[in-house]
Amino acid sequence: SYPMIQAASRLGIPAAIHESNAIPGLTTRLLERHADLIMVGFEECRKNYKRPDKVLVTGTPVRGDFFQLTKKEAKGKLGMDDGRPLIVSFFGSLGASEMNREMAQFLALEARNGLPFHHVHSAGAIGCQRMGEYLQDAKVDLSRTPELEVREYIRDMNVLMRGADLVICRAGASTISELTALGVPAIIVPSPNVTNNHQESNA
């Protein structure tokens, strides 16, 4: 968005930007002097700007389809309405090798304890390639445990998150907003591999 906002500023056209993360990224910092309004996700963000008077706390928008179903309806749609809690875990679209290893151990523990939960884990596009090895090392056979599911990617996040009793995930700004809007309990593991460690601040 940098060229557009800078051009608008030069032409005297009012311009606004939105920064979802708790710590402003490079583009947001560069655009602060050009933008008339900076919308942010958290009240604590205001201190990170040279012109706090330009800052408006709006939160981060959440897609409407996250609210189309009740929790009960979501579990029914997923076929997971047998009274067992639903855990959903994901660590980004590509996946995270260390967290996939940990989730393989979680799945093994759940399998050994009589499958008290439904658990859907997204291993990511890259992580999915190694997930089979991690599950084999953990002695988990998913063909015998339909309650435990590993996917490359979650394409129905609105339904899964609505039905979830616990989410284990990274601290991306949009994910935090979705969890907050739905009131879903979460274990948040911020990624250490992001600019300015902003996920820890989000969390």
Short mmCIF file of the C-alpha atoms (twelve columns), coordinates in Angstrom:
data_MODEL
# 
_entry.id   MODEL 
# 
loop_
_atom_site.group_PDB 
_atom_site.id 
_atom_site.type_symbol 
_atom_site.label_atom_id 
_atom_site.label_alt_id 
_atom_site.label_comp_id 
_atom_site.label_asym_id 
_atom_site.label_seq_id 
_atom_site.Cartn_x 
_atom_site.Cartn_y 
_atom_site.Cartn_z 
_atom_site.pdbx_PDB_model_num 
ATOM 1   C CA . SER A 1   0.000   0.000   0.000  1 
ATOM 2   C CA . TYR A 2   2.979   2.344   0.364  1 
ATOM 3   C CA . PRO A 3   2.964   3.929   -3.147 1 
ATOM 4   C CA . MET A 4   -0.806  4.518   -3.071 1 
ATOM 5   C CA . ILE A 5   -0.877  6.187   0.332  1 
ATOM 6   C CA . GLN A 6   2.167   8.325   -0.449 1 
ATOM 7   C CA . ALA A 7   0.612   9.433   -3.746 1 
ATOM 8   C CA . ALA A 8   -2.679  10.255  -2.037 1 
ATOM 9   C CA . SER A 9   -0.833  12.363  0.514  1 
ATOM 10  C CA . ARG A 10  0.937   14.350  -2.226 1 
ATOM 11  C CA . LEU A 11  -2.396  14.978  -3.962 1 
ATOM 12  C CA . GLY A 12  -4.135  16.043  -0.768 1 
ATOM 13  C CA . ILE A 13  -6.440  13.000  -0.749 1 
ATOM 14  C CA . PRO A 14  -7.247  11.812  2.786  1 
ATOM 15  C CA . ALA A 15  -5.795  8.377   3.456  1 
ATOM 16  C CA . ALA A 16  -6.157  5.801   6.225  1 
ATOM 17  C CA . ILE A 17  -4.214  2.638   6.973  1 
ATOM 18  C CA . HIS A 18  -4.880  -0.325  9.253  1 
ATOM 19  C CA . GLU A 19  -2.188  -2.141  11.229 1 
ATOM 20  C CA . SER A 20  -3.407  -5.402  12.758 1 
ATOM 21  C CA . ASN A 21  -0.236  -6.310  14.645 1 
ATOM 22  C CA . ALA A 22  0.605   -4.864  18.037 1 
ATOM 23  C CA . ILE A 23  3.968   -3.612  16.736 1 
ATOM 24  C CA . PRO A 24  3.798   -1.602  13.498 1 
ATOM 25  C CA . GLY A 25  5.534   -3.095  10.491 1 
ATOM 26  C CA . LEU A 26  7.994   -1.257  8.248  1 
ATOM 27  C CA . THR A 27  5.367   -0.046  5.772  1 
ATOM 28  C CA . THR A 28  3.157   1.303   8.546  1 
ATOM 29  C CA . ARG A 29  6.090   3.133   10.138 1 
ATOM 30  C CA . LEU A 30  7.047   4.688   6.798  1 
ATOM 31  C CA . LEU A 31  3.454   5.715   6.103  1 
ATOM 32  C CA . GLU A 32  2.730   7.266   9.489  1 
ATOM 33  C CA . ARG A 33  3.591   10.784  8.344  1 
ATOM 34  C CA . HIS A 34  1.553   10.411  5.126  1 
ATOM 35  C CA . ALA A 35  -1.641  8.892   6.559  1 
ATOM 36  C CA . ASP A 36  -4.404  10.986  8.094  1 
ATOM 37  C CA . LEU A 37  -5.646  8.089   10.204 1 
ATOM 38  C CA . ILE A 38  -3.978  4.929   11.518 1 
ATOM 39  C CA . MET A 39  -6.392  2.240   12.636 1 
ATOM 40  C CA . VAL A 40  -4.964  -0.351  15.023 1 
ATOM 41  C CA . GLY A 41  -6.014  -3.602  16.622 1 
ATOM 42  C CA . PHE A 42  -5.059  -2.926  20.247 1 
ATOM 43  C CA . GLU A 43  -5.134  0.085   22.601 1 
ATOM 44  C CA . GLU A 44  -1.547  -0.716  23.631 1 
ATOM 45  C CA . CYS A 45  -0.420  0.056   20.058 1 
ATOM 46  C CA . ARG A 46  -0.843  3.802   20.499 1 
ATOM 47  C CA . LYS A 47  2.503   4.159   22.277 1 
ATOM 48  C CA . ASN A 48  4.327   2.833   19.204 1 
ATOM 49  C CA . TYR A 49  3.498   5.870   17.068 1 
ATOM 50  C CA . LYS A 50  5.054   9.328   16.942 1 
ATOM 51  C CA . ARG A 51  1.604   10.863  16.364 1 
ATOM 52  C CA . PRO A 52  -0.725  9.028   18.782 1 
ATOM 53  C CA . ASP A 53  -3.439  11.581  17.972 1 
ATOM 54  C CA . LYS A 54  -3.715  9.969   14.511 1 
ATOM 55  C CA . VAL A 55  -4.366  6.526   16.014 1 
ATOM 56  C CA . LEU A 56  -7.862  5.033   16.256 1 
ATOM 57  C CA . VAL A 57  -8.419  1.663   17.942 1 
ATOM 58  C CA . THR A 58  -10.826 -0.311  15.769 1 
ATOM 59  C CA . GLY A 59  -9.748  -3.888  16.418 1 
ATOM 60  C CA . THR A 60  -9.230  -6.183  13.455 1 
ATOM 61  C CA . PRO A 61  -12.268 -7.170  11.340 1 
ATOM 62  C CA . VAL A 62  -13.428 -10.788 11.436 1 
ATOM 63  C CA . ARG A 63  -15.233 -12.391 8.485  1 
ATOM 64  C CA . GLY A 64  -18.983 -12.697 8.938  1 
ATOM 65  C CA . ASP A 65  -19.051 -16.415 8.149  1 
ATOM 66  C CA . PHE A 66  -17.421 -17.116 11.514 1 
ATOM 67  C CA . PHE A 67  -20.787 -16.253 13.102 1 
ATOM 68  C CA . GLN A 68  -23.213 -18.064 10.783 1 
ATOM 69  C CA . LEU A 69  -23.356 -21.235 12.901 1 
ATOM 70  C CA . THR A 70  -23.818 -21.880 16.589 1 
ATOM 71  C CA . LYS A 71  -21.203 -24.029 18.304 1 
ATOM 72  C CA . LYS A 72  -23.649 -26.952 18.325 1 
ATOM 73  C CA . GLU A 73  -24.421 -26.521 14.612 1 
ATOM 74  C CA . ALA A 74  -20.703 -26.351 13.764 1 
ATOM 75  C CA . LYS A 75  -20.003 -29.592 15.652 1 
ATOM 76  C CA . GLY A 76  -22.911 -31.253 13.885 1 
ATOM 77  C CA . LYS A 77  -21.653 -30.132 10.487 1 
ATOM 78  C CA . LEU A 78  -18.226 -31.547 11.339 1 
ATOM 79  C CA . GLY A 79  -19.706 -34.838 12.566 1 
ATOM 80  C CA . MET A 80  -18.112 -34.237 15.970 1 
ATOM 81  C CA . ASP A 81  -21.219 -33.855 18.114 1 
ATOM 82  C CA . ASP A 82  -20.750 -36.942 20.285 1 
ATOM 83  C CA . GLY A 83  -19.985 -34.938 23.439 1 
ATOM 84  C CA . ARG A 84  -16.204 -35.128 23.190 1 
ATOM 85  C CA . PRO A 85  -14.326 -31.803 23.136 1 
ATOM 86  C CA . LEU A 86  -12.769 -30.621 19.874 1 
ATOM 87  C CA . ILE A 87  -9.148  -29.448 19.747 1 
ATOM 88  C CA . VAL A 88  -7.968  -27.567 16.663 1 
ATOM 89  C CA . SER A 89  -4.264  -26.860 16.138 1 
ATOM 90  C CA . PHE A 90  -2.434  -24.997 13.388 1 
ATOM 91  C CA . PHE A 91  0.811   -23.069 13.071 1 
ATOM 92  C CA . GLY A 92  0.628   -21.294 9.722  1 
ATOM 93  C CA . SER A 93  -0.126  -22.272 6.135  1 
ATOM 94  C CA . LEU A 94  3.373   -23.702 5.619  1 
ATOM 95  C CA . GLY A 95  3.554   -25.390 9.006  1 
ATOM 96  C CA . ALA A 96  6.238   -25.401 11.688 1 
ATOM 97  C CA . SER A 97  8.459   -28.458 12.073 1 
ATOM 98  C CA . GLU A 98  9.003   -28.144 15.831 1 
ATOM 99  C CA . MET A 99  5.303   -27.654 16.546 1 
ATOM 100 C CA . ASN A 100 4.359   -30.516 14.205 1 
ATOM 101 C CA . ARG A 101 6.689   -32.769 16.220 1 
ATOM 102 C CA . GLU A 102 4.970   -31.655 19.411 1 
ATOM 103 C CA . MET A 103 1.519   -32.212 17.902 1 
ATOM 104 C CA . ALA A 104 2.525   -35.757 16.889 1 
ATOM 105 C CA . GLN A 105 3.256   -36.393 20.587 1 
ATOM 106 C CA . PHE A 106 -0.110  -34.817 21.535 1 
ATOM 107 C CA . LEU A 107 -1.894  -37.120 19.078 1 
ATOM 108 C CA . ALA A 108 -0.038  -40.143 20.460 1 
ATOM 109 C CA . LEU A 109 -1.015  -39.204 24.018 1 
ATOM 110 C CA . GLU A 110 -4.658  -38.765 23.006 1 
ATOM 111 C CA . ALA A 111 -4.656  -42.159 21.225 1 
ATOM 112 C CA . ARG A 112 -3.139  -43.896 24.273 1 
ATOM 113 C CA . ASN A 113 -5.727  -42.351 26.605 1 
ATOM 114 C CA . GLY A 114 -8.788  -43.695 24.832 1 
ATOM 115 C CA . LEU A 115 -9.351  -40.782 22.438 1 
ATOM 116 C CA . PRO A 116 -11.042 -38.385 24.893 1 
ATOM 117 C CA . PHE A 117 -11.000 -35.605 22.267 1 
ATOM 118 C CA . HIS A 118 -11.534 -34.959 18.620 1 
ATOM 119 C CA . HIS A 119 -8.374  -33.305 17.320 1 
ATOM 120 C CA . VAL A 120 -7.866  -31.682 13.908 1 
ATOM 121 C CA . HIS A 121 -4.297  -30.593 13.216 1 
ATOM 122 C CA . SER A 122 -3.140  -28.627 10.183 1 
ATOM 123 C CA . ALA A 123 0.482   -29.528 9.428  1 
ATOM 124 C CA . GLY A 124 0.962   -26.978 6.619  1 
ATOM 125 C CA . ALA A 125 2.010   -27.331 2.998  1 
ATOM 126 C CA . ILE A 126 5.660   -28.008 3.834  1 
ATOM 127 C CA . GLY A 127 5.135   -29.565 7.259  1 
ATOM 128 C CA . CYS A 128 2.716   -32.176 5.921  1 
ATOM 129 C CA . GLN A 129 5.555   -33.861 4.065  1 
ATOM 130 C CA . ARG A 130 7.336   -34.663 7.351  1 
ATOM 131 C CA . MET A 131 4.267   -35.200 9.538  1 
ATOM 132 C CA . GLY A 132 4.012   -38.849 8.509  1 
ATOM 133 C CA . GLU A 133 7.506   -39.470 9.895  1 
ATOM 134 C CA . TYR A 134 6.688   -37.715 13.171 1 
ATOM 135 C CA . LEU A 135 3.506   -39.767 13.578 1 
ATOM 136 C CA . GLN A 136 5.360   -42.979 12.800 1 
ATOM 137 C CA . ASP A 137 8.024   -42.107 15.380 1 
ATOM 138 C CA . ALA A 138 5.236   -41.424 17.892 1 
ATOM 139 C CA . LYS A 139 3.577   -44.745 16.953 1 
ATOM 140 C CA . VAL A 140 0.317   -43.160 15.821 1 
ATOM 141 C CA . ASP A 141 -1.773  -44.873 13.150 1 
ATOM 142 C CA . LEU A 142 -4.405  -42.365 12.049 1 
ATOM 143 C CA . SER A 143 -6.245  -45.013 10.024 1 
ATOM 144 C CA . ARG A 144 -7.284  -46.568 13.364 1 
ATOM 145 C CA . THR A 145 -8.192  -43.259 15.019 1 
ATOM 146 C CA . PRO A 146 -10.822 -41.353 12.986 1 
ATOM 147 C CA . GLU A 147 -11.170 -38.925 15.903 1 
ATOM 148 C CA . LEU A 148 -7.654  -37.663 15.156 1 
ATOM 149 C CA . GLU A 149 -7.154  -35.927 11.837 1 
ATOM 150 C CA . VAL A 150 -4.119  -34.342 10.204 1 
ATOM 151 C CA . ARG A 151 -4.681  -32.027 7.259  1 
ATOM 152 C CA . GLU A 152 -2.326  -30.106 5.047  1 
ATOM 153 C CA . TYR A 153 -4.496  -27.012 5.354  1 
ATOM 154 C CA . ILE A 154 -7.767  -26.078 7.064  1 
ATOM 155 C CA . ARG A 155 -10.181 -24.779 4.422  1 
ATOM 156 C CA . ASP A 156 -13.223 -24.560 6.720  1 
ATOM 157 C CA . MET A 157 -11.581 -22.571 9.517  1 
ATOM 158 C CA . ASN A 158 -14.815 -20.680 10.229 1 
ATOM 159 C CA . VAL A 159 -16.607 -23.957 11.040 1 
ATOM 160 C CA . LEU A 160 -13.727 -25.625 12.906 1 
ATOM 161 C CA . MET A 161 -12.937 -22.596 15.032 1 
ATOM 162 C CA . ARG A 162 -16.631 -22.105 15.818 1 
ATOM 163 C CA . GLY A 163 -16.913 -25.710 16.973 1 
ATOM 164 C CA . ALA A 164 -13.589 -25.792 18.835 1 
ATOM 165 C CA . ASP A 165 -13.338 -26.136 22.604 1 
ATOM 166 C CA . LEU A 166 -9.620  -25.372 22.497 1 
ATOM 167 C CA . VAL A 167 -7.361  -23.914 19.803 1 
ATOM 168 C CA . ILE A 168 -3.560  -24.288 19.844 1 
ATOM 169 C CA . CYS A 169 -1.972  -21.838 17.417 1 
ATOM 170 C CA . ARG A 170 0.401   -19.012 16.537 1 
ATOM 171 C CA . ALA A 171 -0.318  -15.382 17.440 1 
ATOM 172 C CA . GLY A 172 -1.135  -13.858 14.073 1 
ATOM 173 C CA . ALA A 173 -3.285  -10.739 14.443 1 
ATOM 174 C CA . SER A 174 -6.245  -12.104 12.468 1 
ATOM 175 C CA . THR A 175 -6.218  -15.375 14.403 1 
ATOM 176 C CA . ILE A 176 -6.165  -13.490 17.713 1 
ATOM 177 C CA . SER A 177 -9.163  -11.420 16.568 1 
ATOM 178 C CA . GLU A 178 -11.107 -14.517 15.502 1 
ATOM 179 C CA . LEU A 179 -10.430 -16.277 18.805 1 
ATOM 180 C CA . THR A 180 -11.429 -13.189 20.764 1 
ATOM 181 C CA . ALA A 181 -14.618 -12.603 18.771 1 
ATOM 182 C CA . LEU A 182 -15.710 -16.229 19.213 1 
ATOM 183 C CA . GLY A 183 -14.555 -16.497 22.830 1 
ATOM 184 C CA . VAL A 184 -12.597 -19.699 22.182 1 
ATOM 185 C CA . PRO A 185 -10.022 -20.744 24.810 1 
ATOM 186 C CA . ALA A 186 -6.558  -20.954 23.274 1 
ATOM 187 C CA . ILE A 187 -2.980  -21.958 23.927 1 
ATOM 188 C CA . ILE A 188 -0.968  -19.439 21.940 1 
ATOM 189 C CA . VAL A 189 2.596   -20.188 20.849 1 
ATOM 190 C CA . PRO A 190 4.026   -17.035 19.234 1 
ATOM 191 C CA . SER A 191 6.337   -17.609 16.288 1 
ATOM 192 C CA . PRO A 192 9.909   -16.536 17.092 1 
ATOM 193 C CA . ASN A 193 10.636  -16.081 13.369 1 
ATOM 194 C CA . VAL A 194 8.766   -12.832 12.720 1 
ATOM 195 C CA . THR A 195 9.844   -9.192  12.455 1 
ATOM 196 C CA . ASN A 196 10.305  -7.417  15.802 1 
ATOM 197 C CA . ASN A 197 8.905   -10.481 17.588 1 
ATOM 198 C CA . HIS A 198 5.454   -8.964  16.979 1 
ATOM 199 C CA . GLN A 199 3.543   -12.192 17.641 1 
ATOM 200 C CA . GLU A 200 4.590   -12.184 21.279 1 
ATOM 201 C CA . SER A 201 3.225   -8.656  21.588 1 
ATOM 202 C CA . ASN A 202 0.003   -9.735  19.857 1 
ATOM 203 C CA . ALA A 203 -0.375  -12.596 22.331 1 
# 
